[in-house]
mmCIF file of C-alpha atoms and ligand atoms in Angstrom:
data_model
loop_
_atom_site.group_PDB
_atom_site.id
_atom_site.type_symbol
_atom_site.label_atom_id
_atom_site.label_comp_id
_atom_site.label_asym_id
_atom_site.label_seq_id
_atom_site.Cartn_x
_atom_site.Cartn_y
_atom_site.Cartn_z
ATOM 1 C CA MET A 1430 -15.549 -18.571 21.269
ATOM 2 C CA PRO A 1431 -18.852 -19.264 19.446
ATOM 3 C CA ARG A 1432 -19.673 -16.791 16.822
ATOM 4 C CA LYS A 1433 -23.155 -15.646 15.683
ATOM 5 C CA ASN A 1434 -24.221 -16.271 12.127
ATOM 6 C CA PRO A 1435 -22.989 -13.864 9.565
ATOM 7 C CA ARG A 1436 -25.568 -11.542 8.234
ATOM 8 C CA LYS A 1437 -25.610 -9.521 5.029
ATOM 9 C CA VAL A 1438 -26.102 -5.795 5.254
ATOM 10 C CA ARG A 1439 -26.620 -3.201 2.587
ATOM 11 C CA ILE A 1440 -24.647 -0.060 2.991
ATOM 12 C CA SER A 1441 -24.625 3.108 0.907
ATOM 13 C CA LEU A 1442 -21.715 3.969 -1.208
ATOM 14 C CA ARG A 1443 -20.506 7.525 -1.165
ATOM 15 C CA LYS A 1444 -21.183 9.630 -4.131
ATOM 16 C CA ASN A 1445 -18.131 10.349 -6.313
ATOM 17 C CA ARG A 1446 -17.824 14.021 -5.353
ATOM 18 C CA GLN A 1447 -18.463 13.666 -1.730
ATOM 19 C CA LYS A 1448 -15.566 14.444 0.499
ATOM 20 C CA ARG A 1449 -13.944 11.691 2.389
ATOM 21 C CA PRO A 1450 -13.443 12.390 6.050
ATOM 22 C CA ARG A 1451 -11.706 9.045 6.415
ATOM 23 C CA LEU A 1452 -8.882 10.182 4.188
ATOM 24 C CA ARG A 1453 -8.402 13.315 6.087
ATOM 25 C CA ASN A 1454 -8.243 11.372 9.353
ATOM 26 C CA VAL A 1455 -5.700 8.950 7.805
ATOM 27 C CA THR A 1456 -3.432 11.831 6.756
ATOM 28 C CA ARG A 1457 -3.824 13.545 10.099
ATOM 29 C CA GLU A 1458 -2.756 10.422 11.924
ATOM 30 C CA PHE A 1459 0.355 10.234 9.778
ATOM 31 C CA HIS A 1460 1.195 13.837 10.435
ATOM 32 C CA ASP A 1461 0.820 13.338 14.051
ATOM 33 C CA GLY A 1462 3.840 11.146 13.585
ATOM 34 C CA GLU A 1463 2.049 8.091 14.958
ATOM 35 C CA PRO A 1464 2.095 5.538 12.228
ATOM 36 C CA ARG A 1465 -0.560 2.952 12.577
ATOM 37 C CA ALA A 1466 -2.425 0.773 10.235
ATOM 38 C CA VAL A 1467 -5.772 2.031 9.436
ATOM 39 C CA ASP A 1468 -8.799 -0.121 8.777
ATOM 40 C CA ARG A 1469 -9.831 0.080 5.218
ATOM 41 C CA PRO A 1470 -12.981 -1.059 3.574
ATOM 42 C CA SER A 1471 -10.831 -3.327 1.371
ATOM 43 C CA VAL A 1472 -12.600 -6.539 2.213
ATOM 44 C CA GLU A 1473 -16.076 -5.410 1.397
ATOM 45 C CA ARG A 1474 -17.675 -7.231 -1.425
ATOM 46 C CA ILE A 1475 -18.675 -4.906 -4.246
ATOM 47 C CA SER A 1476 -22.090 -5.782 -5.416
ATOM 48 C CA GLY A 1477 -23.058 -5.061 -8.972
ATOM 49 C CA LYS A 1478 -20.906 -2.976 -11.169
ATOM 50 C CA GLY A 1479 -19.105 -0.624 -8.717
ATOM 51 C CA ASP A 1480 -19.953 2.873 -9.692
ATOM 52 C CA LEU A 1481 -23.184 1.938 -11.292
ATOM 53 C CA THR A 1482 -24.641 0.832 -8.044
ATOM 54 C CA ARG A 1483 -24.910 2.968 -4.917
ATOM 55 C CA GLN A 1484 -24.943 0.063 -2.377
ATOM 56 C CA ARG A 1485 -22.816 -2.832 -1.624
ATOM 57 C CA THR A 1486 -23.263 -5.973 0.367
ATOM 58 C CA ILE A 1487 -20.948 -6.854 3.169
ATOM 59 C CA ILE A 1488 -21.118 -9.855 5.370
ATOM 60 C CA THR A 1489 -20.768 -9.017 8.972
ATOM 61 C CA GLU A 1490 -21.050 -10.571 12.343
ATOM 62 C CA GLU A 1491 -22.638 -9.044 15.380
ATOM 63 C CA GLY A 1492 -20.172 -7.674 17.818
ATOM 64 C CA ASP A 1493 -17.442 -7.783 15.167
ATOM 65 C CA SER A 1494 -17.178 -4.497 13.456
ATOM 66 C CA GLY A 1495 -17.197 -5.155 9.774
ATOM 67 C CA SER A 1496 -14.858 -8.048 9.458
ATOM 68 C CA PRO A 1497 -16.557 -10.182 6.765
ATOM 69 C CA VAL A 1498 -14.301 -13.169 6.304
ATOM 70 C CA ARG A 1499 -14.095 -14.571 9.774
ATOM 71 C CA ARG A 1500 -15.384 -18.045 9.791
ATOM 72 C CA ALA A 1501 -15.258 -20.339 12.766
ATOM 73 C CA VAL A 1502 -12.293 -22.618 12.496
ATOM 74 C CA ASP A 1503 -11.293 -25.463 14.851
ATOM 75 C CA GLU A 1504 -8.648 -23.714 16.882
ATOM 76 C CA THR A 1505 -7.222 -27.023 18.216
ATOM 77 C CA THR A 1506 -5.994 -27.938 14.732
ATOM 78 C CA CYS A 1507 -5.363 -24.483 13.278
ATOM 79 C CA ARG A 1508 -2.399 -22.295 13.772
ATOM 80 C CA THR A 1509 -1.822 -18.596 13.102
ATOM 81 C CA GLY A 1510 0.434 -17.831 10.293
ATOM 82 C CA ARG A 1511 1.702 -15.027 8.056
ATOM 83 C CA VAL A 1512 1.505 -15.342 4.316
ATOM 84 C CA LEU A 1513 4.961 -14.636 2.946
ATOM 85 C CA SER A 1514 4.025 -14.960 -0.688
ATOM 86 C CA SER A 1515 0.964 -16.001 -2.575
ATOM 87 C CA SER A 1516 0.014 -16.858 -6.071
ATOM 88 C CA GLY A 1517 -3.637 -16.599 -5.080
ATOM 89 C CA LEU A 1518 -4.374 -20.272 -4.400
ATOM 90 C CA HIS A 1519 -0.922 -21.429 -3.286
ATOM 91 C CA CYS A 1520 0.862 -19.614 -0.499
ATOM 92 C CA ILE A 1521 3.970 -19.802 1.559
ATOM 93 C CA VAL A 1522 2.940 -19.383 5.198
ATOM 94 C CA ALA A 1523 5.269 -18.894 8.121
ATOM 95 C CA ASP A 1524 4.278 -20.044 11.565
ATOM 96 C CA PRO A 1525 5.247 -17.957 14.633
ATOM 97 C CA ALA A 1526 8.479 -19.952 14.883
ATOM 98 C CA ALA A 1527 9.323 -18.894 11.250
ATOM 99 C CA HIS A 1528 8.823 -22.404 9.907
ATOM 100 C CA ARG A 1529 7.440 -22.296 6.417
ATOM 101 C CA TYR A 1530 4.550 -24.345 5.012
ATOM 102 C CA GLU A 1531 3.317 -24.502 1.437
ATOM 103 C CA CYS A 1532 -0.391 -24.051 1.802
ATOM 104 C CA THR A 1533 -3.396 -24.441 -0.402
ATOM 105 C CA VAL A 1534 -6.560 -22.387 0.185
ATOM 106 C CA ARG A 1535 -9.703 -24.007 1.375
ATOM 107 C CA ARG A 1536 -12.465 -23.788 -1.138
ATOM 108 C CA LEU A 1537 -14.772 -21.798 1.020
ATOM 109 C CA VAL A 1538 -12.187 -19.209 1.674
ATOM 110 C CA ARG A 1539 -11.459 -19.260 -2.081
ATOM 111 C CA THR A 1540 -15.041 -18.492 -3.033
ATOM 112 C CA MET A 1541 -15.200 -15.565 -0.698
ATOM 113 C CA SER A 1542 -11.889 -14.334 -1.889
ATOM 114 C CA ARG A 1543 -12.912 -14.303 -5.489
ATOM 115 C CA ALA A 1544 -15.892 -12.205 -4.664
ATOM 116 C CA GLU A 1545 -13.604 -9.721 -2.994
ATOM 117 C CA ARG A 1546 -11.117 -9.942 -5.853
ATOM 118 C CA GLY A 1547 -8.489 -10.241 -3.223
ATOM 119 C CA ALA A 1548 -7.605 -13.927 -2.961
ATOM 120 C CA VAL A 1549 -5.025 -14.573 -0.316
ATOM 121 C CA VAL A 1550 -2.243 -12.081 -0.566
ATOM 122 C CA ALA A 1551 1.267 -11.632 0.910
ATOM 123 C CA GLY A 1552 0.993 -10.182 4.399
ATOM 124 C CA ASP A 1553 -2.316 -11.792 5.206
ATOM 125 C CA VAL A 1554 -2.697 -13.190 8.693
ATOM 126 C CA VAL A 1555 -4.299 -16.620 8.352
ATOM 127 C CA GLN A 1556 -5.503 -19.566 10.304
ATOM 128 C CA PHE A 1557 -4.027 -22.652 8.650
ATOM 129 C CA ARG A 1558 -4.156 -26.347 9.343
ATOM 130 C CA PRO A 1559 -0.811 -28.129 8.945
ATOM 131 C CA VAL A 1560 -1.231 -31.469 7.079
ATOM 132 C CA ASP A 1561 2.366 -32.474 7.375
ATOM 133 C CA ARG A 1562 5.675 -30.826 8.376
ATOM 134 C CA ASP A 1563 5.769 -28.675 5.263
ATOM 135 C CA HIS A 1564 2.264 -28.432 3.944
ATOM 136 C CA GLY A 1565 -1.001 -26.985 5.116
ATOM 137 C CA VAL A 1566 -4.477 -25.663 4.268
ATOM 138 C CA ILE A 1567 -5.537 -22.101 4.825
ATOM 139 C CA GLU A 1568 -8.816 -22.142 6.676
ATOM 140 C CA ARG A 1569 -9.396 -18.554 7.367
ATOM 141 C CA VAL A 1570 -8.094 -15.142 6.400
ATOM 142 C CA GLU A 1571 -8.159 -12.588 9.225
ATOM 143 C CA PRO A 1572 -9.534 -9.138 8.597
ATOM 144 C CA ARG A 1573 -6.950 -7.030 6.769
ATOM 145 C CA LYS A 1574 -5.597 -3.791 7.939
ATOM 146 C CA ALA A 1575 -4.071 -1.395 5.334
ATOM 147 C CA THR A 1576 -3.670 -2.810 2.021
ATOM 148 C CA LEU A 1577 -1.589 -1.802 -0.977
ATOM 149 C CA GLY A 1578 -3.436 -2.118 -4.252
ATOM 150 C CA ARG A 1579 -3.118 -1.337 -7.803
ATOM 151 C CA GLY A 1580 -5.866 -0.552 -10.270
ATOM 152 C CA THR A 1581 -6.722 -2.907 -13.075
ATOM 153 C CA ARG A 1582 -9.609 -1.718 -15.226
ATOM 154 C CA GLY A 1583 -11.214 0.150 -12.466
ATOM 155 C CA LYS A 1584 -11.018 -2.768 -9.988
ATOM 156 C CA GLU A 1585 -8.448 -2.870 -7.307
ATOM 157 C CA GLN A 1586 -5.998 -5.673 -7.144
ATOM 158 C CA ILE A 1587 -4.576 -6.094 -3.690
ATOM 159 C CA ILE A 1588 -0.922 -6.665 -3.777
ATOM 160 C CA ALA A 1589 -0.140 -6.962 -0.107
ATOM 161 C CA ALA A 1590 -2.079 -6.721 3.176
ATOM 162 C CA ASN A 1591 -1.363 -5.540 6.666
ATOM 163 C CA ILE A 1592 1.383 -3.224 5.744
ATOM 164 C CA ASP A 1593 2.178 -0.138 7.714
ATOM 165 C CA GLN A 1594 4.266 1.923 5.341
ATOM 166 C CA ALA A 1595 5.563 2.332 1.842
ATOM 167 C CA LEU A 1596 9.199 3.159 1.167
ATOM 168 C CA ILE A 1597 9.092 5.234 -2.005
ATOM 169 C CA VAL A 1598 12.520 5.166 -3.432
ATOM 170 C CA ALA A 1599 13.763 7.701 -6.001
ATOM 171 C CA SER A 1600 17.281 8.517 -6.989
ATOM 172 C CA ALA A 1601 18.966 11.897 -6.950
ATOM 173 C CA ALA A 1602 20.339 11.088 -10.356
ATOM 174 C CA ASP A 1603 20.624 8.219 -12.892
ATOM 175 C CA PRO A 1604 17.699 8.013 -13.321
ATOM 176 C CA PRO A 1605 16.921 11.665 -12.498
ATOM 177 C CA LEU A 1606 14.593 12.511 -9.700
ATOM 178 C CA LYS A 1607 10.982 12.623 -10.951
ATOM 179 C CA THR A 1608 8.855 14.424 -8.442
ATOM 180 C CA ASN A 1609 5.718 13.664 -10.356
ATOM 181 C CA LEU A 1610 6.323 9.950 -10.044
ATOM 182 C CA VAL A 1611 7.043 10.446 -6.306
ATOM 183 C CA ASP A 1612 3.774 12.292 -5.995
ATOM 184 C CA ARG A 1613 1.799 9.489 -7.655
ATOM 185 C CA LEU A 1614 3.457 6.945 -5.401
ATOM 186 C CA LEU A 1615 2.653 9.083 -2.450
ATOM 187 C CA ILE A 1616 -0.949 9.201 -3.458
ATOM 188 C CA SER A 1617 -1.107 5.483 -3.924
ATOM 189 C CA SER A 1618 0.191 4.790 -0.448
ATOM 190 C CA LEU A 1619 -2.062 7.344 1.192
ATOM 191 C CA LYS A 1620 -5.001 5.867 -0.693
ATOM 192 C CA GLY A 1621 -4.078 2.443 0.560
ATOM 193 C CA GLY A 1622 -3.992 3.743 4.168
ATOM 194 C CA VAL A 1623 -0.235 3.136 4.222
ATOM 195 C CA LYS A 1624 2.254 5.727 5.584
ATOM 196 C CA PRO A 1625 4.647 6.872 2.936
ATOM 197 C CA ILE A 1626 8.339 7.362 3.493
ATOM 198 C CA LEU A 1627 10.356 9.052 0.807
ATOM 199 C CA CYS A 1628 13.871 7.733 0.276
ATOM 200 C CA ILE A 1629 16.220 9.639 -2.100
ATOM 201 C CA ASN A 1630 19.029 7.356 -2.973
ATOM 202 C CA LYS A 1631 22.313 7.795 -4.918
ATOM 203 C CA SER A 1632 23.009 10.946 -2.937
ATOM 204 C CA ASP A 1633 26.621 10.344 -3.764
ATOM 205 C CA LEU A 1634 26.053 11.380 -7.297
ATOM 206 C CA VAL A 1635 25.001 14.927 -6.721
ATOM 207 C CA ASP A 1636 25.833 17.973 -4.652
ATOM 208 C CA GLN A 1637 23.553 17.487 -1.634
ATOM 209 C CA VAL A 1638 22.817 21.197 -1.394
ATOM 210 C CA ARG A 1639 20.835 20.863 -4.670
ATOM 211 C CA LEU A 1640 18.570 18.292 -2.969
ATOM 212 C CA GLN A 1641 17.670 20.457 -0.037
ATOM 213 C CA PRO A 1642 14.657 22.230 -1.658
ATOM 214 C CA ILE A 1643 13.046 18.978 -2.640
ATOM 215 C CA LEU A 1644 13.738 17.318 0.701
ATOM 216 C CA GLY A 1645 12.452 20.415 2.503
ATOM 217 C CA MET A 1646 9.332 20.492 0.406
ATOM 218 C CA TYR A 1647 8.323 16.916 1.322
ATOM 219 C CA ALA A 1648 9.406 17.299 4.939
ATOM 220 C CA ARG A 1649 7.167 20.386 5.327
ATOM 221 C CA LEU A 1650 4.265 18.365 3.980
ATOM 222 C CA GLY A 1651 4.874 16.120 6.941
ATOM 223 C CA TYR A 1652 6.376 13.132 5.188
ATOM 224 C CA ASP A 1653 9.381 11.271 6.481
ATOM 225 C CA VAL A 1654 12.327 11.770 4.147
ATOM 226 C CA VAL A 1655 15.589 9.973 4.176
ATOM 227 C CA LEU A 1656 18.625 10.627 1.988
ATOM 228 C CA THR A 1657 20.775 7.516 1.262
ATOM 229 C CA SER A 1658 23.564 6.175 -0.787
ATOM 230 C CA ALA A 1659 23.606 2.465 -1.059
ATOM 231 C CA ALA A 1660 26.969 2.823 -2.779
ATOM 232 C CA ALA A 1661 28.643 4.961 -0.091
ATOM 233 C CA THR A 1662 26.515 3.326 2.646
ATOM 234 C CA THR A 1663 25.345 6.671 3.976
ATOM 235 C CA GLY A 1664 21.904 7.076 5.458
ATOM 236 C CA ILE A 1665 21.539 3.414 5.916
ATOM 237 C CA ASP A 1666 21.149 3.669 9.708
ATOM 238 C CA ASP A 1667 18.513 6.272 9.323
ATOM 239 C CA LEU A 1668 16.749 3.985 6.853
ATOM 240 C CA LYS A 1669 16.980 1.050 9.310
ATOM 241 C CA ARG A 1670 15.477 3.172 12.044
ATOM 242 C CA LEU A 1671 12.460 3.972 9.843
ATOM 243 C CA LEU A 1672 12.024 0.313 8.895
ATOM 244 C CA ARG A 1673 12.487 -1.169 12.343
ATOM 245 C CA GLY A 1674 9.267 -2.708 13.784
ATOM 246 C CA HIS A 1675 7.251 -1.882 10.724
ATOM 247 C CA GLU A 1676 5.982 -3.653 7.639
ATOM 248 C CA THR A 1677 7.174 -1.733 4.754
ATOM 249 C CA VAL A 1678 6.507 -2.263 1.025
ATOM 250 C CA ILE A 1679 9.387 -1.071 -1.232
ATOM 251 C CA THR A 1680 8.296 0.836 -4.325
ATOM 252 C CA GLY A 1681 9.882 3.075 -6.938
ATOM 253 C CA GLN A 1682 11.132 3.136 -10.507
ATOM 254 C CA SER A 1683 13.493 0.495 -11.718
ATOM 255 C CA GLY A 1684 17.209 1.427 -11.390
ATOM 256 C CA VAL A 1685 16.862 3.786 -8.405
ATOM 257 C CA GLY A 1686 18.662 1.276 -6.146
ATOM 258 C CA LYS A 1687 15.930 -0.630 -4.309
ATOM 259 C CA SER A 1688 17.713 -3.935 -4.345
ATOM 260 C CA SER A 1689 21.062 -2.216 -3.423
ATOM 261 C CA LEU A 1690 19.357 -0.583 -0.504
ATOM 262 C CA LEU A 1691 17.806 -3.711 0.766
ATOM 263 C CA ASN A 1692 21.251 -5.429 0.515
ATOM 264 C CA ALA A 1693 22.772 -2.590 2.485
ATOM 265 C CA VAL A 1694 20.057 -2.847 5.199
ATOM 266 C CA GLN A 1695 20.450 -6.573 5.463
ATOM 267 C CA PRO A 1696 23.087 -8.384 3.361
ATOM 268 C CA ASP A 1697 21.432 -11.830 3.357
ATOM 269 C CA LEU A 1698 18.104 -10.555 2.270
ATOM 270 C CA ARG A 1699 18.787 -11.379 -1.349
ATOM 271 C CA LEU A 1700 19.542 -14.923 -0.458
ATOM 272 C CA GLU A 1701 16.263 -14.980 1.347
ATOM 273 C CA THR A 1702 14.652 -13.672 -1.765
ATOM 274 C CA ASP A 1703 16.253 -16.471 -3.837
ATOM 275 C CA VAL A 1704 14.948 -19.057 -1.400
ATOM 276 C CA VAL A 1705 11.406 -17.779 -1.562
ATOM 277 C CA SER A 1706 11.356 -17.219 -5.329
ATOM 278 C CA SER A 1707 12.859 -20.706 -6.163
ATOM 279 C CA TRP A 1708 10.273 -22.146 -3.837
ATOM 280 C CA THR A 1709 7.425 -20.176 -5.399
ATOM 281 C CA ARG A 1710 8.772 -21.055 -8.920
ATOM 282 C CA LYS A 1711 8.176 -24.714 -8.542
ATOM 283 C CA GLY A 1712 4.802 -25.958 -9.434
ATOM 284 C CA ARG A 1713 2.145 -23.571 -10.397
ATOM 285 C CA HIS A 1714 3.445 -20.644 -8.441
ATOM 286 C CA THR A 1715 4.312 -17.452 -10.208
ATOM 287 C CA THR A 1716 7.141 -15.127 -9.324
ATOM 288 C CA ARG A 1717 5.196 -11.918 -10.082
ATOM 289 C CA THR A 1718 3.967 -11.724 -6.588
ATOM 290 C CA ALA A 1719 4.750 -9.819 -3.425
ATOM 291 C CA VAL A 1720 7.198 -11.396 -1.019
ATOM 292 C CA LEU A 1721 7.523 -10.705 2.664
ATOM 293 C CA HIS A 1722 11.041 -10.740 4.188
ATOM 294 C CA PRO A 1723 11.755 -10.708 7.882
ATOM 295 C CA LEU A 1724 14.270 -8.100 9.049
ATOM 296 C CA ASP A 1725 16.678 -9.309 11.708
ATOM 297 C CA PHE A 1726 16.395 -5.983 13.585
ATOM 298 C CA GLY A 1727 12.595 -6.285 13.686
ATOM 299 C CA GLY A 1728 9.935 -5.730 11.043
ATOM 300 C CA TRP A 1729 9.288 -6.942 7.563
ATOM 301 C CA VAL A 1730 9.814 -5.643 4.095
ATOM 302 C CA VAL A 1731 7.589 -6.502 1.276
ATOM 303 C CA ASP A 1732 9.155 -6.695 -2.069
ATOM 304 C CA THR A 1733 7.137 -6.829 -5.271
ATOM 305 C CA PRO A 1734 9.495 -8.105 -7.935
ATOM 306 C CA GLY A 1735 8.370 -7.330 -11.449
ATOM 307 C CA MET A 1736 5.721 -5.069 -10.066
ATOM 308 C CA ARG A 1737 7.566 -2.549 -8.003
ATOM 309 C CA GLN A 1738 8.485 -0.171 -10.788
ATOM 310 C CA MET A 1739 4.845 -0.058 -11.883
ATOM 311 C CA GLN A 1740 2.673 2.713 -10.777
ATOM 312 C CA LEU A 1741 0.229 1.690 -8.137
ATOM 313 C CA TRP A 1742 -2.427 3.801 -9.463
ATOM 314 C CA ASP A 1743 -6.126 3.593 -8.834
ATOM 315 C CA VAL A 1744 -7.169 7.109 -8.004
ATOM 316 C CA ARG A 1745 -10.032 8.905 -9.622
ATOM 317 C CA LEU A 1746 -9.413 12.479 -10.843
ATOM 318 C CA GLU A 1747 -11.943 13.900 -8.321
ATOM 319 C CA GLU A 1748 -9.904 12.314 -5.529
ATOM 320 C CA VAL A 1749 -6.562 13.782 -6.464
ATOM 321 C CA GLU A 1750 -6.937 17.078 -4.662
ATOM 322 C CA ASP A 1751 -7.643 15.192 -1.354
ATOM 323 C CA PHE A 1752 -4.037 13.972 -1.481
ATOM 324 C CA PHE A 1753 -2.420 17.309 -2.157
ATOM 325 C CA ILE A 1754 -2.921 18.079 1.471
ATOM 326 C CA GLU A 1755 -1.303 21.532 1.292
ATOM 327 C CA PHE A 1756 -4.093 22.697 -1.120
ATOM 328 C CA ARG A 1757 -6.707 22.140 1.537
ATOM 329 C CA PRO A 1758 -6.614 25.572 3.287
ATOM 330 C CA PHE A 1759 -7.109 27.246 -0.102
ATOM 331 C CA VAL A 1760 -9.808 25.122 -1.585
ATOM 332 C CA PRO A 1761 -12.738 26.707 0.228
ATOM 333 C CA GLY A 1762 -11.664 30.072 -1.334
ATOM 334 C CA CYS A 1763 -12.326 28.844 -4.912
ATOM 335 C CA ARG A 1764 -15.191 30.536 -6.664
ATOM 336 C CA PHE A 1765 -16.715 27.286 -7.914
ATOM 337 C CA PRO A 1766 -17.528 24.552 -5.331
ATOM 338 C CA ASP A 1767 -16.395 21.908 -7.821
ATOM 339 C CA CYS A 1768 -13.273 23.686 -8.887
ATOM 340 C CA ALA A 1769 -10.679 21.289 -10.304
ATOM 341 C CA HIS A 1770 -7.930 23.934 -9.846
ATOM 342 C CA THR A 1771 -6.797 23.519 -13.400
ATOM 343 C CA HIS A 1772 -8.403 26.174 -15.714
ATOM 344 C CA GLU A 1773 -11.126 27.824 -13.594
ATOM 345 C CA THR A 1774 -11.310 31.507 -12.897
ATOM 346 C CA GLY A 1775 -11.313 32.539 -9.279
ATOM 347 C CA CYS A 1776 -9.332 29.449 -8.290
ATOM 348 C CA ALA A 1777 -7.751 30.130 -4.852
ATOM 349 C CA VAL A 1778 -5.300 27.316 -5.364
ATOM 350 C CA LYS A 1779 -3.841 28.818 -8.523
ATOM 351 C CA LYS A 1780 -3.731 32.143 -6.801
ATOM 352 C CA ALA A 1781 -1.787 30.612 -3.849
ATOM 353 C CA VAL A 1782 0.774 29.228 -6.346
ATOM 354 C CA ASP A 1783 1.097 32.606 -7.932
ATOM 355 C CA ASN A 1784 1.740 34.182 -4.529
ATOM 356 C CA ASP A 1785 4.352 31.560 -3.659
ATOM 357 C CA LEU A 1786 2.203 30.052 -0.913
ATOM 358 C CA LEU A 1787 2.100 26.690 -2.625
ATOM 359 C CA SER A 1788 5.028 24.913 -4.327
ATOM 360 C CA PRO A 1789 4.935 25.335 -8.133
ATOM 361 C CA VAL A 1790 6.601 21.877 -8.416
ATOM 362 C CA ARG A 1791 3.768 20.185 -6.594
ATOM 363 C CA TYR A 1792 1.098 22.178 -8.583
ATOM 364 C CA ALA A 1793 2.745 21.199 -11.841
ATOM 365 C CA SER A 1794 2.652 17.667 -10.577
ATOM 366 C CA TYR A 1795 -1.035 18.088 -9.744
ATOM 367 C CA LEU A 1796 -1.783 19.357 -13.281
ATOM 368 C CA LYS A 1797 0.061 16.607 -14.859
ATOM 369 C CA ILE A 1798 -1.837 13.951 -12.907
ATOM 370 C CA MET A 1799 -5.135 15.729 -13.666
ATOM 371 C CA SER A 1800 -4.330 15.781 -17.386
ATOM 372 C CA GLY A 1801 -3.957 12.003 -17.266
ATOM 373 C CA ASP A 1802 -0.338 12.117 -18.419
ATOM 374 C CA GLU A 1803 1.753 9.167 -17.249
HETATM 375 P P1 GDP B 1041 16.488 -1.346 -8.547
HETATM 376 O O1 GDP B 1041 16.086 -1.636 -9.921
HETATM 377 O O2 GDP B 1041 15.707 -0.203 -7.988
HETATM 378 O O3 GDP B 1041 16.474 -2.571 -7.570
HETATM 379 O O4 GDP B 1041 18.069 -0.781 -8.503
HETATM 380 P P2 GDP B 1041 19.352 -1.594 -8.234
HETATM 381 O O5 GDP B 1041 19.631 -1.782 -6.757
HETATM 382 O O6 GDP B 1041 19.478 -2.725 -9.124
HETATM 383 O O7 GDP B 1041 20.496 -0.521 -8.729
HETATM 384 C C1 GDP B 1041 20.480 -0.021 -10.026
HETATM 385 C C2 GDP B 1041 21.925 0.492 -10.267
HETATM 386 O O8 GDP B 1041 22.268 1.604 -9.491
HETATM 387 C C3 GDP B 1041 22.973 -0.572 -10.025
HETATM 388 O O9 GDP B 1041 23.979 -0.444 -11.042
HETATM 389 C C4 GDP B 1041 23.547 -0.118 -8.544
HETATM 390 O O10 GDP B 1041 24.837 -0.481 -8.434
HETATM 391 C C5 GDP B 1041 23.415 1.369 -8.717
HETATM 392 N N1 GDP B 1041 23.175 2.007 -7.422
HETATM 393 C C6 GDP B 1041 22.378 1.648 -6.411
HETATM 394 N N2 GDP B 1041 22.471 2.456 -5.374
HETATM 395 C C7 GDP B 1041 23.412 3.384 -5.693
HETATM 396 C C8 GDP B 1041 23.926 4.511 -5.007
HETATM 397 O O11 GDP B 1041 23.529 4.867 -3.855
HETATM 398 N N3 GDP B 1041 24.826 5.336 -5.696
HETATM 399 C C9 GDP B 1041 25.221 4.950 -6.887
HETATM 400 N N4 GDP B 1041 26.181 5.777 -7.484
HETATM 401 N N5 GDP B 1041 24.771 3.902 -7.588
HETATM 402 C C10 GDP B 1041 23.845 3.122 -7.004
HETATM 403 ZN ZN1 ZN B 1042 -9.632 25.955 -7.400
#
């Protein structure tokens, strides 16, 4: 289908303190229990110095709502593929029959990518041109749905694209459950437009009655919570049910049992990992990259070796309250419209905590995040 010429348009950026209706919609969609990838403005090119400018330039095409990187490709020579892993300029791409190609990225795509600071990332859907049985060239990156990113000096680095959900793994003990870390990871996924699922592993190590308050707290917030033991293989079927048919990134502190859980879910997945990482190790590839693994029972998991224990953190302080969704009914009652709910008098959020209407655990977590403590 012939496409019209791209045109550049200037759009206004929201002011820092403005509310974000999009976020609320995202969260509401999750709470309706209908997970779906939500379009994010992650492929917009930031012009100028981010916060210093109030506008940015995006390239768009008429009749194509805000998908900037679509260039016309010769569809007779190109095939659709999925990027399994990427070092930026070199990628492993699987075709629909799961055959893998080592691909380079065409220069034009590369130039666009750099401007977006995204390059080609794991999870991208691409049009690629096979040059022989095992090699190809990526000609076009399709518009991304939800992305998972991580802040690096105020700029977002996209780790993986087109993911639906994030499995946030914590352990009941050894290492002890850190709700503050869980809350940070929750925020990161919500910010990325990715549905969070909380998995509390190592349930064999504690009396499960002790976990009920925490599980209940997150379940009441509307998040899916699953209790597992990779060691005793309990909760694994529940976990599989949550993963089936979805594209899930695995995240959480080191030592909580992420690898063990993946093994329990699909025993040959490690093998799969080894194949991909030895492939990506040769040449100029790096292993510090996200890797997509197909699940036999449907869906994909995205593993981010070497990165997954890191906090995916790129949220400004003014945004934090947006992600503590249970604060929302109380915020309009605060005396000051710009109340940060930390030290202010007449704060309706603090009052709600004092009156047991809000969880003191979550409020403590909020304060810790607002204080910049890591
Ligand atoms: P990762 O760093 O998150 O990938 O964690 P690993 O899967 O490497 O597990 C860390 C350690 O915890 C290993 O010694 C595992 O055997 C152990 N472990 C993992 N899952 C469980 C579990 O459900 N119960 C117990 N008791 N130990 C577990
Ligand atoms: Zn307040």
